[in-house]
PDB file of C-alpha atoms and ligand atoms in Angstrom:
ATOM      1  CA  UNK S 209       1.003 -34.618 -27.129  1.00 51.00           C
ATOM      2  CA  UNK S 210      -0.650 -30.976 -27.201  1.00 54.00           C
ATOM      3  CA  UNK S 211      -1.066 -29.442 -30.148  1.00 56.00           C
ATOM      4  CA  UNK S 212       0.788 -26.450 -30.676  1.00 60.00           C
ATOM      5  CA  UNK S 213      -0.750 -23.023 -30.443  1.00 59.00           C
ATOM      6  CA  UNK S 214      -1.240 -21.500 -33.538  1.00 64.00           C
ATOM      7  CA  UNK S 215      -1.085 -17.909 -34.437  1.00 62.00           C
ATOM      8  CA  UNK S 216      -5.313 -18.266 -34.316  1.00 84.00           C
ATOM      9  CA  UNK S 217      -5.016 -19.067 -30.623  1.00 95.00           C
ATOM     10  CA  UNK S 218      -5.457 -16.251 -27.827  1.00 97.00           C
ATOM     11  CA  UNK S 219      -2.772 -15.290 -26.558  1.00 98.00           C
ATOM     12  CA  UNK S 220      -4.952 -14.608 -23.324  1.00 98.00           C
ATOM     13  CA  UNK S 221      -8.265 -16.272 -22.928  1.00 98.00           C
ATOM     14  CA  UNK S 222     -11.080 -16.190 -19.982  1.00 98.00           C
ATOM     15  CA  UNK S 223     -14.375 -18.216 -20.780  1.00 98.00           C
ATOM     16  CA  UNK S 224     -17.050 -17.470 -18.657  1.00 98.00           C
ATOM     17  CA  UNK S 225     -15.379 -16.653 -15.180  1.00 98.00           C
ATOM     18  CA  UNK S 226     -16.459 -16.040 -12.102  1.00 98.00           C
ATOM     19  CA  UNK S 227     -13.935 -14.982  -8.998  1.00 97.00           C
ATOM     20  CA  UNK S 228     -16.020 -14.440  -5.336  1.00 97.00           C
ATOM     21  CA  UNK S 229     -13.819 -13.436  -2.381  1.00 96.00           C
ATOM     22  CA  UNK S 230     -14.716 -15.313   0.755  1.00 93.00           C
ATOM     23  CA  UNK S 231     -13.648 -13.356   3.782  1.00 89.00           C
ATOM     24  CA  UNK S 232     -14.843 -12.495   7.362  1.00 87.00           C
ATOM     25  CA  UNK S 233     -17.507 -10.400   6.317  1.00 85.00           C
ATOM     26  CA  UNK S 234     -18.896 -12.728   3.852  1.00 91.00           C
ATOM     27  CA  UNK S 235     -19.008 -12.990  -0.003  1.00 94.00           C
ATOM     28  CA  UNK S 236     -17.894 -10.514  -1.907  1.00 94.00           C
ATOM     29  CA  UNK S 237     -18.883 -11.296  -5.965  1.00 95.00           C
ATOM     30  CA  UNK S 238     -15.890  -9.640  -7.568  1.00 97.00           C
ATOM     31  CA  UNK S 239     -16.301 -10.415 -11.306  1.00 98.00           C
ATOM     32  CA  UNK S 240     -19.403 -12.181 -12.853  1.00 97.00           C
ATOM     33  CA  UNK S 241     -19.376 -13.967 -16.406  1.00 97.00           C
ATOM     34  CA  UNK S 242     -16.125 -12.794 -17.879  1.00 98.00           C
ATOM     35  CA  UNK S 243     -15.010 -13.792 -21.476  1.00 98.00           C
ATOM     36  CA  UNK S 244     -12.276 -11.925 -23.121  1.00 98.00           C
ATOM     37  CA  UNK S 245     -10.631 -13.040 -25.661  1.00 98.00           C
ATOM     38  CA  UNK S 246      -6.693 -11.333 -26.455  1.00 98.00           C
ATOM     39  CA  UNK S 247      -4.800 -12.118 -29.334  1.00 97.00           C
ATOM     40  CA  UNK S 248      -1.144 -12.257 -29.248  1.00 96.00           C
ATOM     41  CA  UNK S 249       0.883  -8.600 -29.745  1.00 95.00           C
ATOM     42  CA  UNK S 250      -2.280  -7.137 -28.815  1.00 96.00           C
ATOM     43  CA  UNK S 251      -2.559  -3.960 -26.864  1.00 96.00           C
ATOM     44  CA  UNK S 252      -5.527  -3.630 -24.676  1.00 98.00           C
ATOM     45  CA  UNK S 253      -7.300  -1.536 -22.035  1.00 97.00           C
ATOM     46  CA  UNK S 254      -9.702  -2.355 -19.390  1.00 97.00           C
ATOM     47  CA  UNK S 255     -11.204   0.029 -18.127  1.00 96.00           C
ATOM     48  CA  UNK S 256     -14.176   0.732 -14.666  1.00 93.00           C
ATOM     49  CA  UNK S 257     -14.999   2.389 -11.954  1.00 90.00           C
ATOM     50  CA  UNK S 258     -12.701   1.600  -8.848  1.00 90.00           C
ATOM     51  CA  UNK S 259     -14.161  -1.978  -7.455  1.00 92.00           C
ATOM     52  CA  UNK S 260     -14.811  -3.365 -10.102  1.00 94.00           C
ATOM     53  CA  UNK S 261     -12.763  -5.948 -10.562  1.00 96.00           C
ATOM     54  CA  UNK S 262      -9.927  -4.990 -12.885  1.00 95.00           C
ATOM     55  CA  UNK S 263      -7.210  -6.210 -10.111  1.00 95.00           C
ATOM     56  CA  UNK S 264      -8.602  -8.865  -9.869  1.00 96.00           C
ATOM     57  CA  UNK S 265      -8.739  -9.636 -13.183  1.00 97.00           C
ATOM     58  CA  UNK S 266      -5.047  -9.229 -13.529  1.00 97.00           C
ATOM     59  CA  UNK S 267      -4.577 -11.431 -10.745  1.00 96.00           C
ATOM     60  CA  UNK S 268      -6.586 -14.452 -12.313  1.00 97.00           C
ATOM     61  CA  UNK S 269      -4.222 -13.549 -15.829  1.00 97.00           C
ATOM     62  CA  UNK S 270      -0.933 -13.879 -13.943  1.00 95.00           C
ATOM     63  CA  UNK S 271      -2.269 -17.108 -11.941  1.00 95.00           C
ATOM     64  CA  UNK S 272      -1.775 -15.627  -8.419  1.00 93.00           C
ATOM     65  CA  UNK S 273      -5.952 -16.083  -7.981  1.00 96.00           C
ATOM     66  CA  UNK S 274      -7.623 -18.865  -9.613  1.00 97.00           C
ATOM     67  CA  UNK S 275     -11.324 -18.100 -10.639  1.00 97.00           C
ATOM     68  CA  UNK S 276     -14.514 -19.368  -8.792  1.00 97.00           C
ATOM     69  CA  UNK S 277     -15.994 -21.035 -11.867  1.00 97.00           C
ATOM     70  CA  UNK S 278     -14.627 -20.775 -15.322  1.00 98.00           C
ATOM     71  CA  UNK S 279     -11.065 -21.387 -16.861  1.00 98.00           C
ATOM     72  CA  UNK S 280      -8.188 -18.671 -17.443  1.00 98.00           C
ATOM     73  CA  UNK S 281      -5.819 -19.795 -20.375  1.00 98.00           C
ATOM     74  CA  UNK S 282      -2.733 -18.327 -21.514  1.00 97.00           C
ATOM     75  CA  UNK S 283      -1.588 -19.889 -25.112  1.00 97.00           C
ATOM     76  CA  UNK S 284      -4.296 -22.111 -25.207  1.00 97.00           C
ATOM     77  CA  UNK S 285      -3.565 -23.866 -21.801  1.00 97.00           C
ATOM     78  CA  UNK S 286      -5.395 -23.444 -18.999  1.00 97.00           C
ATOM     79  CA  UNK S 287      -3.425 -20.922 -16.272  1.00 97.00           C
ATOM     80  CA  UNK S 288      -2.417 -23.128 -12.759  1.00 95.00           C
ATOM     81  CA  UNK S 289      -0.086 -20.738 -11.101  1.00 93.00           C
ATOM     82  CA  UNK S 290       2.156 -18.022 -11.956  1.00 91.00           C
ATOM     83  CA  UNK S 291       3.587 -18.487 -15.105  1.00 91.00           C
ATOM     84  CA  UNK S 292       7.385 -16.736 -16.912  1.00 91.00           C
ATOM     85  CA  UNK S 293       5.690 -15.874 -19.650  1.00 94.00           C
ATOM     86  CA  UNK S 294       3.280 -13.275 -17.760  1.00 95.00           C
ATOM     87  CA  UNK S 295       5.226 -10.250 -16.428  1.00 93.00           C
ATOM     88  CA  UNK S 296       3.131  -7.410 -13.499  1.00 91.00           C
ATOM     89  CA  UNK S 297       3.957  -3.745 -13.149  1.00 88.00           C
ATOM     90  CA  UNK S 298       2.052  -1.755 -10.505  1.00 82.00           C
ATOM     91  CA  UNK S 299       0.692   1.241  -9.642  1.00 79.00           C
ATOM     92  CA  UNK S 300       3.504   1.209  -6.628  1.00 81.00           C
ATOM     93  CA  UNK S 301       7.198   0.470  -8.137  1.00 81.00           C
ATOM     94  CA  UNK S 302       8.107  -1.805  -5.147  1.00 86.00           C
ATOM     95  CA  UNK S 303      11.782  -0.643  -5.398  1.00 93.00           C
ATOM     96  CA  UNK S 304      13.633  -1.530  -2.412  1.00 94.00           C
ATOM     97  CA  UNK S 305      15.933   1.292  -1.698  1.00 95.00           C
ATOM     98  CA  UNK S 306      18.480  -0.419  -0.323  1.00 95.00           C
ATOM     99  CA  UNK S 307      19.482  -2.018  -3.946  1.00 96.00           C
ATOM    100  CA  UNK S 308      20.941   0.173  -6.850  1.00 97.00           C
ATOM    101  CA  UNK S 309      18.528   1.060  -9.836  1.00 97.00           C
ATOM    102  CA  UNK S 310      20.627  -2.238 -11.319  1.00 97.00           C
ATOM    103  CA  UNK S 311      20.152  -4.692  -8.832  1.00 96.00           C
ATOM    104  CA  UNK S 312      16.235  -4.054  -8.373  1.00 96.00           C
ATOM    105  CA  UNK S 313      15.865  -4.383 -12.640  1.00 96.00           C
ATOM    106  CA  UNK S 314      17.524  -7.718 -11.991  1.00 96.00           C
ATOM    107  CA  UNK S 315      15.291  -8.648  -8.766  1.00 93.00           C
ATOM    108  CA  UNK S 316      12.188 -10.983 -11.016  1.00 90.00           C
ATOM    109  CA  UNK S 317      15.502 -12.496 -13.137  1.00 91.00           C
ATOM    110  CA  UNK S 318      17.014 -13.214  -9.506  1.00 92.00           C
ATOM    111  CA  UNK S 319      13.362 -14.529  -7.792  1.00 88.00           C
ATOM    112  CA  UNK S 320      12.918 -16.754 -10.654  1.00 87.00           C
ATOM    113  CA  UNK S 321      17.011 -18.396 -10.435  1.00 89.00           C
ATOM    114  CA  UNK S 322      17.822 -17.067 -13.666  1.00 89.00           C
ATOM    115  CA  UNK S 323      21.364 -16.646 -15.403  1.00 93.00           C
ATOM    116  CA  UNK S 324      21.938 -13.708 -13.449  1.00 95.00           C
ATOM    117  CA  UNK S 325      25.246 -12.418 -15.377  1.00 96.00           C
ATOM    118  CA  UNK S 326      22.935 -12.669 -18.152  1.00 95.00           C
ATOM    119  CA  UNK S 327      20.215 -10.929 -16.493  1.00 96.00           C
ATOM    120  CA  UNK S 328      22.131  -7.916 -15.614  1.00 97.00           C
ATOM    121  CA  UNK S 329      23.333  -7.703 -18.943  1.00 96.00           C
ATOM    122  CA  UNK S 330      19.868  -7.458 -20.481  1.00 95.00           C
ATOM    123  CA  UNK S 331      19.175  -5.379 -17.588  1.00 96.00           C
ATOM    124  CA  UNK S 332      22.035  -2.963 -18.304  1.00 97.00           C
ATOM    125  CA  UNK S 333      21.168  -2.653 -21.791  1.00 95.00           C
ATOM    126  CA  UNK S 334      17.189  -1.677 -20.975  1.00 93.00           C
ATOM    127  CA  UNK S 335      18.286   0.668 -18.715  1.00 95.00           C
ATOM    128  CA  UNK S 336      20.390   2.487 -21.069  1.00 94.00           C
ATOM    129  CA  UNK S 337      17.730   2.193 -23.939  1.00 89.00           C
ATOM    130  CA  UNK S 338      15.355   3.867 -21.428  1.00 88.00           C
ATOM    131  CA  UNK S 339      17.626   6.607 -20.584  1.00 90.00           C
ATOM    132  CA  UNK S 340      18.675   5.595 -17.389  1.00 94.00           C
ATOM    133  CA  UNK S 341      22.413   4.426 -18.676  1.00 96.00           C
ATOM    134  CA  UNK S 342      24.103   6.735 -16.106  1.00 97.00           C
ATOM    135  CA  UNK S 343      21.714   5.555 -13.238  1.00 97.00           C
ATOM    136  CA  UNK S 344      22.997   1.956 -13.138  1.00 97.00           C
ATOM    137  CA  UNK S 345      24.966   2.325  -9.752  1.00 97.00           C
ATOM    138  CA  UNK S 346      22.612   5.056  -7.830  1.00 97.00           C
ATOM    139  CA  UNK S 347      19.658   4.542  -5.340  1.00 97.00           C
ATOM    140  CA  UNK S 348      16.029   4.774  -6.067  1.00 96.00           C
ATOM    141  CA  UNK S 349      15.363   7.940  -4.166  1.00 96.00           C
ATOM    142  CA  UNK S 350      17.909   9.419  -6.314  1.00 96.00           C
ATOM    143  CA  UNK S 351      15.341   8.775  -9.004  1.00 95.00           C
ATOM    144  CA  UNK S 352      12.211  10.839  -9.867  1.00 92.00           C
ATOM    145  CA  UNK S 353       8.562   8.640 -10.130  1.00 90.00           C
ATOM    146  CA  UNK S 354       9.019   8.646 -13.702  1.00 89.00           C
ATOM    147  CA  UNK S 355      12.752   7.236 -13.956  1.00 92.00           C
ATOM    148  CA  UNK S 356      11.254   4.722 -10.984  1.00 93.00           C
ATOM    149  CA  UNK S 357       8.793   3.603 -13.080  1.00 90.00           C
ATOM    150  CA  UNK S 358      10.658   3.408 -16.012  1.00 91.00           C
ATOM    151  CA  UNK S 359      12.885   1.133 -13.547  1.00 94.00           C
ATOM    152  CA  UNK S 360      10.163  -0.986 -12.797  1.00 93.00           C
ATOM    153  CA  UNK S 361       9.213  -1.786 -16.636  1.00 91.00           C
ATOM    154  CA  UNK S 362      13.002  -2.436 -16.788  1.00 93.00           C
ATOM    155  CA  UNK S 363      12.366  -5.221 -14.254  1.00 94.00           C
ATOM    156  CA  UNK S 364       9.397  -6.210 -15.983  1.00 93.00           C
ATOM    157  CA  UNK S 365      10.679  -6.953 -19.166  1.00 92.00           C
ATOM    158  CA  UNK S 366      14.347  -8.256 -18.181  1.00 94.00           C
ATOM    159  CA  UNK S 367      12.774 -11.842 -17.400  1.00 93.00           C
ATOM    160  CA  UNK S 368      11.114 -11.705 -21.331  1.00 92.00           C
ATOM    161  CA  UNK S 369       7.676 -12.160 -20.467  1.00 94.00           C
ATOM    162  CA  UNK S 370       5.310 -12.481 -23.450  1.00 95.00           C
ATOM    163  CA  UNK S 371       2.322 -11.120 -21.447  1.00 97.00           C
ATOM    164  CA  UNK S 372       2.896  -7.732 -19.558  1.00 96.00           C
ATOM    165  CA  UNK S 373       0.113  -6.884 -16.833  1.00 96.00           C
ATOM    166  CA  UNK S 374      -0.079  -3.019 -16.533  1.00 95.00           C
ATOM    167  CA  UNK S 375      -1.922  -2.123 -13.125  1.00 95.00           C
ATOM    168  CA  UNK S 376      -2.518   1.561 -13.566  1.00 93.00           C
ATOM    169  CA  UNK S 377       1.177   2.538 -13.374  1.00 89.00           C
ATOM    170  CA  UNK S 378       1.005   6.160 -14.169  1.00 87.00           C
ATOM    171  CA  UNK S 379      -1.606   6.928 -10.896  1.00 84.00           C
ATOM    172  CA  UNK S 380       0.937   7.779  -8.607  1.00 81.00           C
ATOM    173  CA  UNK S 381       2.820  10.138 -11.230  1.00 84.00           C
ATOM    174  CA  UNK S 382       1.866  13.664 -11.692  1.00 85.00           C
ATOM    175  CA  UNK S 383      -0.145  15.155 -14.882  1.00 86.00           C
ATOM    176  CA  UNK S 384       3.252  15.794 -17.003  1.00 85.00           C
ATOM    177  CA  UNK S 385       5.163  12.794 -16.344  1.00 85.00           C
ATOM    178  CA  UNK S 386       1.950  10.645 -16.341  1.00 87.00           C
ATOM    179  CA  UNK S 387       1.376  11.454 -20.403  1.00 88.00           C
ATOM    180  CA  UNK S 388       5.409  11.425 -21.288  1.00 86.00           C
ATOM    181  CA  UNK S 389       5.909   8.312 -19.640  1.00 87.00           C
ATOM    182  CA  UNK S 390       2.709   6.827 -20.856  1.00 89.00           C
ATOM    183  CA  UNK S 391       4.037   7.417 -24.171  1.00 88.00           C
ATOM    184  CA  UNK S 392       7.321   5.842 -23.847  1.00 87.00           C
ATOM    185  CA  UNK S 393       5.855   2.401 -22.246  1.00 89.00           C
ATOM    186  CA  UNK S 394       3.192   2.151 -25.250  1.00 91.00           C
ATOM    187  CA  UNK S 395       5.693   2.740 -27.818  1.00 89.00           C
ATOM    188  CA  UNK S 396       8.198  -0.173 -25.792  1.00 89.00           C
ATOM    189  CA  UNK S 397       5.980  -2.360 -25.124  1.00 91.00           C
ATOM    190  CA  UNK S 398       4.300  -2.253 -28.969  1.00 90.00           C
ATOM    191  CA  UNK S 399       8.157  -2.274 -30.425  1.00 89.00           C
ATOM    192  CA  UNK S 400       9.055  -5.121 -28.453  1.00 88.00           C
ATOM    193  CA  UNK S 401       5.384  -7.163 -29.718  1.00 91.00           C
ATOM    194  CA  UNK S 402       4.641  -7.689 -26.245  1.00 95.00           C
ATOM    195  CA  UNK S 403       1.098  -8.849 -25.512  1.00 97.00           C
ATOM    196  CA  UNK S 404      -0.284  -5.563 -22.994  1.00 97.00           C
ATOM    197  CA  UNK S 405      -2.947  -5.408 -20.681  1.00 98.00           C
ATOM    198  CA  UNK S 406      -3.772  -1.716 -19.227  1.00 97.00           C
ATOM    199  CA  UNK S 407      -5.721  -1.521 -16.427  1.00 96.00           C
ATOM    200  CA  UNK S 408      -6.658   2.139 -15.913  1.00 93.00           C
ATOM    201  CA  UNK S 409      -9.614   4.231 -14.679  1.00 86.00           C
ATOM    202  CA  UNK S 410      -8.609   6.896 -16.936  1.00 91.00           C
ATOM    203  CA  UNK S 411     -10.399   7.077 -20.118  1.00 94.00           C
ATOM    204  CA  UNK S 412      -7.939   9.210 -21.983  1.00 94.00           C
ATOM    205  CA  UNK S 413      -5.073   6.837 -20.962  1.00 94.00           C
ATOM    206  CA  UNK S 414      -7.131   4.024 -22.306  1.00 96.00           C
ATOM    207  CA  UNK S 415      -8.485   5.628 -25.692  1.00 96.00           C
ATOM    208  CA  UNK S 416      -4.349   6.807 -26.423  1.00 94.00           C
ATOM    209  CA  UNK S 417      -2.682   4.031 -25.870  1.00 95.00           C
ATOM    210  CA  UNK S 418      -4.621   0.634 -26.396  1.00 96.00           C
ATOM    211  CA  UNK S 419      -5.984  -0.738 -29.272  1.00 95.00           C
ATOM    212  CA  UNK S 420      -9.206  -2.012 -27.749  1.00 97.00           C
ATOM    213  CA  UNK S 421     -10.729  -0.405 -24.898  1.00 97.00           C
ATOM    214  CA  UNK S 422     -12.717  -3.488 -22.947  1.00 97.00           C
ATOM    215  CA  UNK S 423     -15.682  -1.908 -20.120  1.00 96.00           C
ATOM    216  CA  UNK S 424     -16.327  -3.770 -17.135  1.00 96.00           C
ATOM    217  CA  UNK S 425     -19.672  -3.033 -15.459  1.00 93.00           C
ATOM    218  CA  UNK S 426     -19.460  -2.052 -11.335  1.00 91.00           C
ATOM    219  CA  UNK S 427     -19.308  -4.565  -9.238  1.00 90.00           C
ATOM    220  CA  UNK S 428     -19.485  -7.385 -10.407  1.00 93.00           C
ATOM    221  CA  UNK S 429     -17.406  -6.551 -12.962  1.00 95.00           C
ATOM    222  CA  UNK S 430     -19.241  -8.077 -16.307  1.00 96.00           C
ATOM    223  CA  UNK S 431     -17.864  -7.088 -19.635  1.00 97.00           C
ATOM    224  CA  UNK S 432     -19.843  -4.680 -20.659  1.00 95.00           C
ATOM    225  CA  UNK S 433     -18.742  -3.517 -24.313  1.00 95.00           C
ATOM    226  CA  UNK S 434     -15.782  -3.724 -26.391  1.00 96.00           C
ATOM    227  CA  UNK S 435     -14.538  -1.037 -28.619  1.00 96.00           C
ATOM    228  CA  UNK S 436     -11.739  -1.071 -31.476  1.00 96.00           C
ATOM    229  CA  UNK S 437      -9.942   2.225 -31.344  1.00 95.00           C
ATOM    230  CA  UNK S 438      -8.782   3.081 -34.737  1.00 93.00           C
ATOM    231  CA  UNK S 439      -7.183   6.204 -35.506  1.00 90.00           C
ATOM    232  CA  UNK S 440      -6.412   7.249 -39.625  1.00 85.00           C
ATOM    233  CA  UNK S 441      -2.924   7.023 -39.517  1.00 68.00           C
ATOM    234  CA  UNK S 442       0.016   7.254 -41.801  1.00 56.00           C
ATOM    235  CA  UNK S 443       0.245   3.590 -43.731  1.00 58.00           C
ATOM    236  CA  UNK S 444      -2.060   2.257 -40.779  1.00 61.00           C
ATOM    237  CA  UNK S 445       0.556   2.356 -38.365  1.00 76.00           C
ATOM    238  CA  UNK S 446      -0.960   3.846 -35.118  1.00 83.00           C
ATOM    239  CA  UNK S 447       0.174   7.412 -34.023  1.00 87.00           C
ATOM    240  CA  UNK S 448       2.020   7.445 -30.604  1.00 88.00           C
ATOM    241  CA  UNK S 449      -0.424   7.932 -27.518  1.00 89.00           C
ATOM    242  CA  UNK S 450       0.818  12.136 -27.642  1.00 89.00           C
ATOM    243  CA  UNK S 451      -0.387  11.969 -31.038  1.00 90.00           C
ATOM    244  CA  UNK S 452      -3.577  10.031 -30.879  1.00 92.00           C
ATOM    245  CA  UNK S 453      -4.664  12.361 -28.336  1.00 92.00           C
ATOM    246  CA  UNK S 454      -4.358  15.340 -30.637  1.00 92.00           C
ATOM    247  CA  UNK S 455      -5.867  13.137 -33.379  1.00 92.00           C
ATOM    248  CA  UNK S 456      -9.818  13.969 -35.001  1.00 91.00           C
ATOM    249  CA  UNK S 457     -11.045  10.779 -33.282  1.00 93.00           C
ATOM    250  CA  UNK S 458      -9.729  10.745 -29.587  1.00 95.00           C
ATOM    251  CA  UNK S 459     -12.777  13.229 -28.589  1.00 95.00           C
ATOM    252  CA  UNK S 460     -15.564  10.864 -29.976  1.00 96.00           C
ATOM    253  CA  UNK S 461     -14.027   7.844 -28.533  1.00 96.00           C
ATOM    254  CA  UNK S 462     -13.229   9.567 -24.969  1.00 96.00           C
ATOM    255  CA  UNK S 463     -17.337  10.547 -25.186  1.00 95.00           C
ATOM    256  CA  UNK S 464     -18.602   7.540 -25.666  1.00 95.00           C
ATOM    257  CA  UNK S 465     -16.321   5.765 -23.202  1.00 95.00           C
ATOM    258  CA  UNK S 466     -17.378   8.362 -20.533  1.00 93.00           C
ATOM    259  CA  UNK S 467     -21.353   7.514 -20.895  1.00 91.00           C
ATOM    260  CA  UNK S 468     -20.674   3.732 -20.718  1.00 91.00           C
ATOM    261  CA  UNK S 469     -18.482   4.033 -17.410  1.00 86.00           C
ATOM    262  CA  UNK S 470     -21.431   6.014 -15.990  1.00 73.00           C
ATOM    263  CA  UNK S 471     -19.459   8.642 -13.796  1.00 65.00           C
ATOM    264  CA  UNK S 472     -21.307  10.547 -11.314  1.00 57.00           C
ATOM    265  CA  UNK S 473     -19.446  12.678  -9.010  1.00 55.00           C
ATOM    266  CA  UNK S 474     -20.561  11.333  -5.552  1.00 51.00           C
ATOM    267  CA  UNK S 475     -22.157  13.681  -3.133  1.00 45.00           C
TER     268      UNK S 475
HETATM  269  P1  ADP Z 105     -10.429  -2.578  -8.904  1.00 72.49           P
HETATM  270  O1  ADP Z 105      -9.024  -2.978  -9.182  1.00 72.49           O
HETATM  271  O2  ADP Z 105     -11.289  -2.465 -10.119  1.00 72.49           O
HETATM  272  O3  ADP Z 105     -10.514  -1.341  -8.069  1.00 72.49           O
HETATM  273  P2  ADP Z 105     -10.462  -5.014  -7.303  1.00 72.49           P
HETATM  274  O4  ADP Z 105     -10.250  -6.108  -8.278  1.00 72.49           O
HETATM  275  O5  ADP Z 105      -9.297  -4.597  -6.482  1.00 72.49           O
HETATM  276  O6  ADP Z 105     -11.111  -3.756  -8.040  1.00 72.49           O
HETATM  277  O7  ADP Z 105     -11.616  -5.440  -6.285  1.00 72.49           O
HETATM  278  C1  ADP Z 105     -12.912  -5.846  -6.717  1.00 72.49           C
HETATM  279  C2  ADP Z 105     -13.798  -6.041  -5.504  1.00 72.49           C
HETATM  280  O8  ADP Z 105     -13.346  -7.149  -4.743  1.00 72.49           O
HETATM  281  C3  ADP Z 105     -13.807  -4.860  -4.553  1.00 72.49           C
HETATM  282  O9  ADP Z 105     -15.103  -4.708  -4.032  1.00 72.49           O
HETATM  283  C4  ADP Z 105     -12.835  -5.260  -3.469  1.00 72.49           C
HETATM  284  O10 ADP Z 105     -13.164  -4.649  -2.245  1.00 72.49           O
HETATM  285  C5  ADP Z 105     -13.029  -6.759  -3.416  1.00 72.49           C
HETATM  286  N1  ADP Z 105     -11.783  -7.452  -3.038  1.00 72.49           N
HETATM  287  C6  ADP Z 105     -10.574  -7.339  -3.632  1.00 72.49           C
HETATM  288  N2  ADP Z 105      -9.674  -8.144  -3.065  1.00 72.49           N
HETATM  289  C7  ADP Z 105     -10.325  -8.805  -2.069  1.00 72.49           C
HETATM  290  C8  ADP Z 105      -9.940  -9.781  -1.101  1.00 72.49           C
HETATM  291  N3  ADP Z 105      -8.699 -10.272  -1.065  1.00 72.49           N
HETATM  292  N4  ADP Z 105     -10.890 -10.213  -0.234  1.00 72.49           N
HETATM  293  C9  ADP Z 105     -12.157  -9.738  -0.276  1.00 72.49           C
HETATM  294  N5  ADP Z 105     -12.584  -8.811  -1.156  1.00 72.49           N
HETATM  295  C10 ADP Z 105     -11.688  -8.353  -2.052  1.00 72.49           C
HETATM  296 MG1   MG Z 106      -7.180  -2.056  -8.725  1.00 72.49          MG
END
């Protein structure tokens, strides 16, 4: 029989992997020697230039891509397909517009043939708690990006995943919405101990809301430093991502995260 995972193993683990694409055009060598280690209730960014691999690296996490060389575990056992416990949220919030704001928080409970009286309870009960109560019955376009989005973590979490995959969900939001709403999801997702991985090209995003901010190299995405963000808090609890971005430390970690990523403006 397995052993069971204790609270020493990752809740997330990649040794050593490798993902190439094989396509018409040839090989493309997407990530190169990848180890990351994430422990569970963790809260961490990754964070490189567009290309890089950071996708794809969500991809091999939720199983939908299995790595060239190397293994991919999630509690301790290796990763073989798509997995419960993992939940995705993308950039895009996929909401079919044909389905009220209820029915499309329900849609991953539905996919996976889950209790679905049960589900749309739970459902209900996000939606409310994310201020979206009185949006049950409407459309999506009657929503704005943000209450979308906030839809789309609703559908996220309503099938209880332990592992939530964040692919830069704030892109497609404008400046104001982008930091409000950013705020709300860390403070969720860290209330709720869920295991978060960001995936972001924005360094301030990063810095605010993760507690580790992981670099991956251009392409072929390598890991190419690791920083703990700390911030002198109140009782070492961490200040909300607002407040961490008004904090002493944010500047000195947003510097020295903007000379590893190496941005040049292009041209
Ligand atoms: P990022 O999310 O950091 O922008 P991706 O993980 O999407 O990067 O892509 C990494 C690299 O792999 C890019 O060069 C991209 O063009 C390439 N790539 C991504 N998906 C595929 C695919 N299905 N087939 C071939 N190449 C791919
Ligand atoms: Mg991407």
């Amino acid at each position: 029989m397995a052993a069971p995972a204790s609270a020493a193993t990752p809740k997330v683990e990649l040794r050593n992997v490798n993902l190439r694409y094989f396509g018409l055009e040839g090989e493309t060598e997407a990530l190169k020697d990848v180890s990351i280690s994430i422990a569970p209730g963790e809260f961490v960014a990754i964070i490189g230039q567009s290309g890089c691999g950071k996708s794809t690296l969500l991809s091999l996490i939720s199983g939908i891509l299995m790595p060239t060389d190397g293994t991919v575990l999630l509690d301790g056992k290796p990763v073989t397909g798509p997995s419960r416990k993992v939940g995705y949220m993308l950039q895009q919030d996929y909401l079919f517009e044909w389905r009220t704001i209820l029915e499309n928080a329900v849609l991953g409970a539905e996919i996976q043939g889950a209790d679905m009286a049960k589900a749309r309870e739970r459902a209900a009960a996000l939606l409310t708690r994310y201020g979206l109560g009185q949006f049950l019955r409407h459309l999506p376009r009657q929503l704005s990006g943000g209450m979308r989005q906030r839809v789309a973590l609703a559908r996220t979490l309503c099938t209880e995943p332990d592992v939530v995959l964040l692919d830069e969900p704030f892109a497609a939001l404008d400046s104001q919405t982008r930091l409000a709403l950013s705020d709300e999801i860390a403070v969720i997702l860290r209330r709720e101990k869920k295991t978060a991985i960001l995936v972001t090209h924005d360094i301030g995003e990063a810095v605010s809301m993760a507690e580790r901010v992981i670099v991956l190299s251009r392409r072929p995405g390598r890991v190419k430093s690791d920083h703990a963000i700390r911030f002198a808090g109140a009782h070492g609890t961490r200040p909300t991502p607002l407040a961490a971005r008004n904090s002493a430390e944010f500047n000195g970690y947003f510097n020295a995260l903007w000379q590893e990523l190496e941005v040049h403006v292009e041209g």
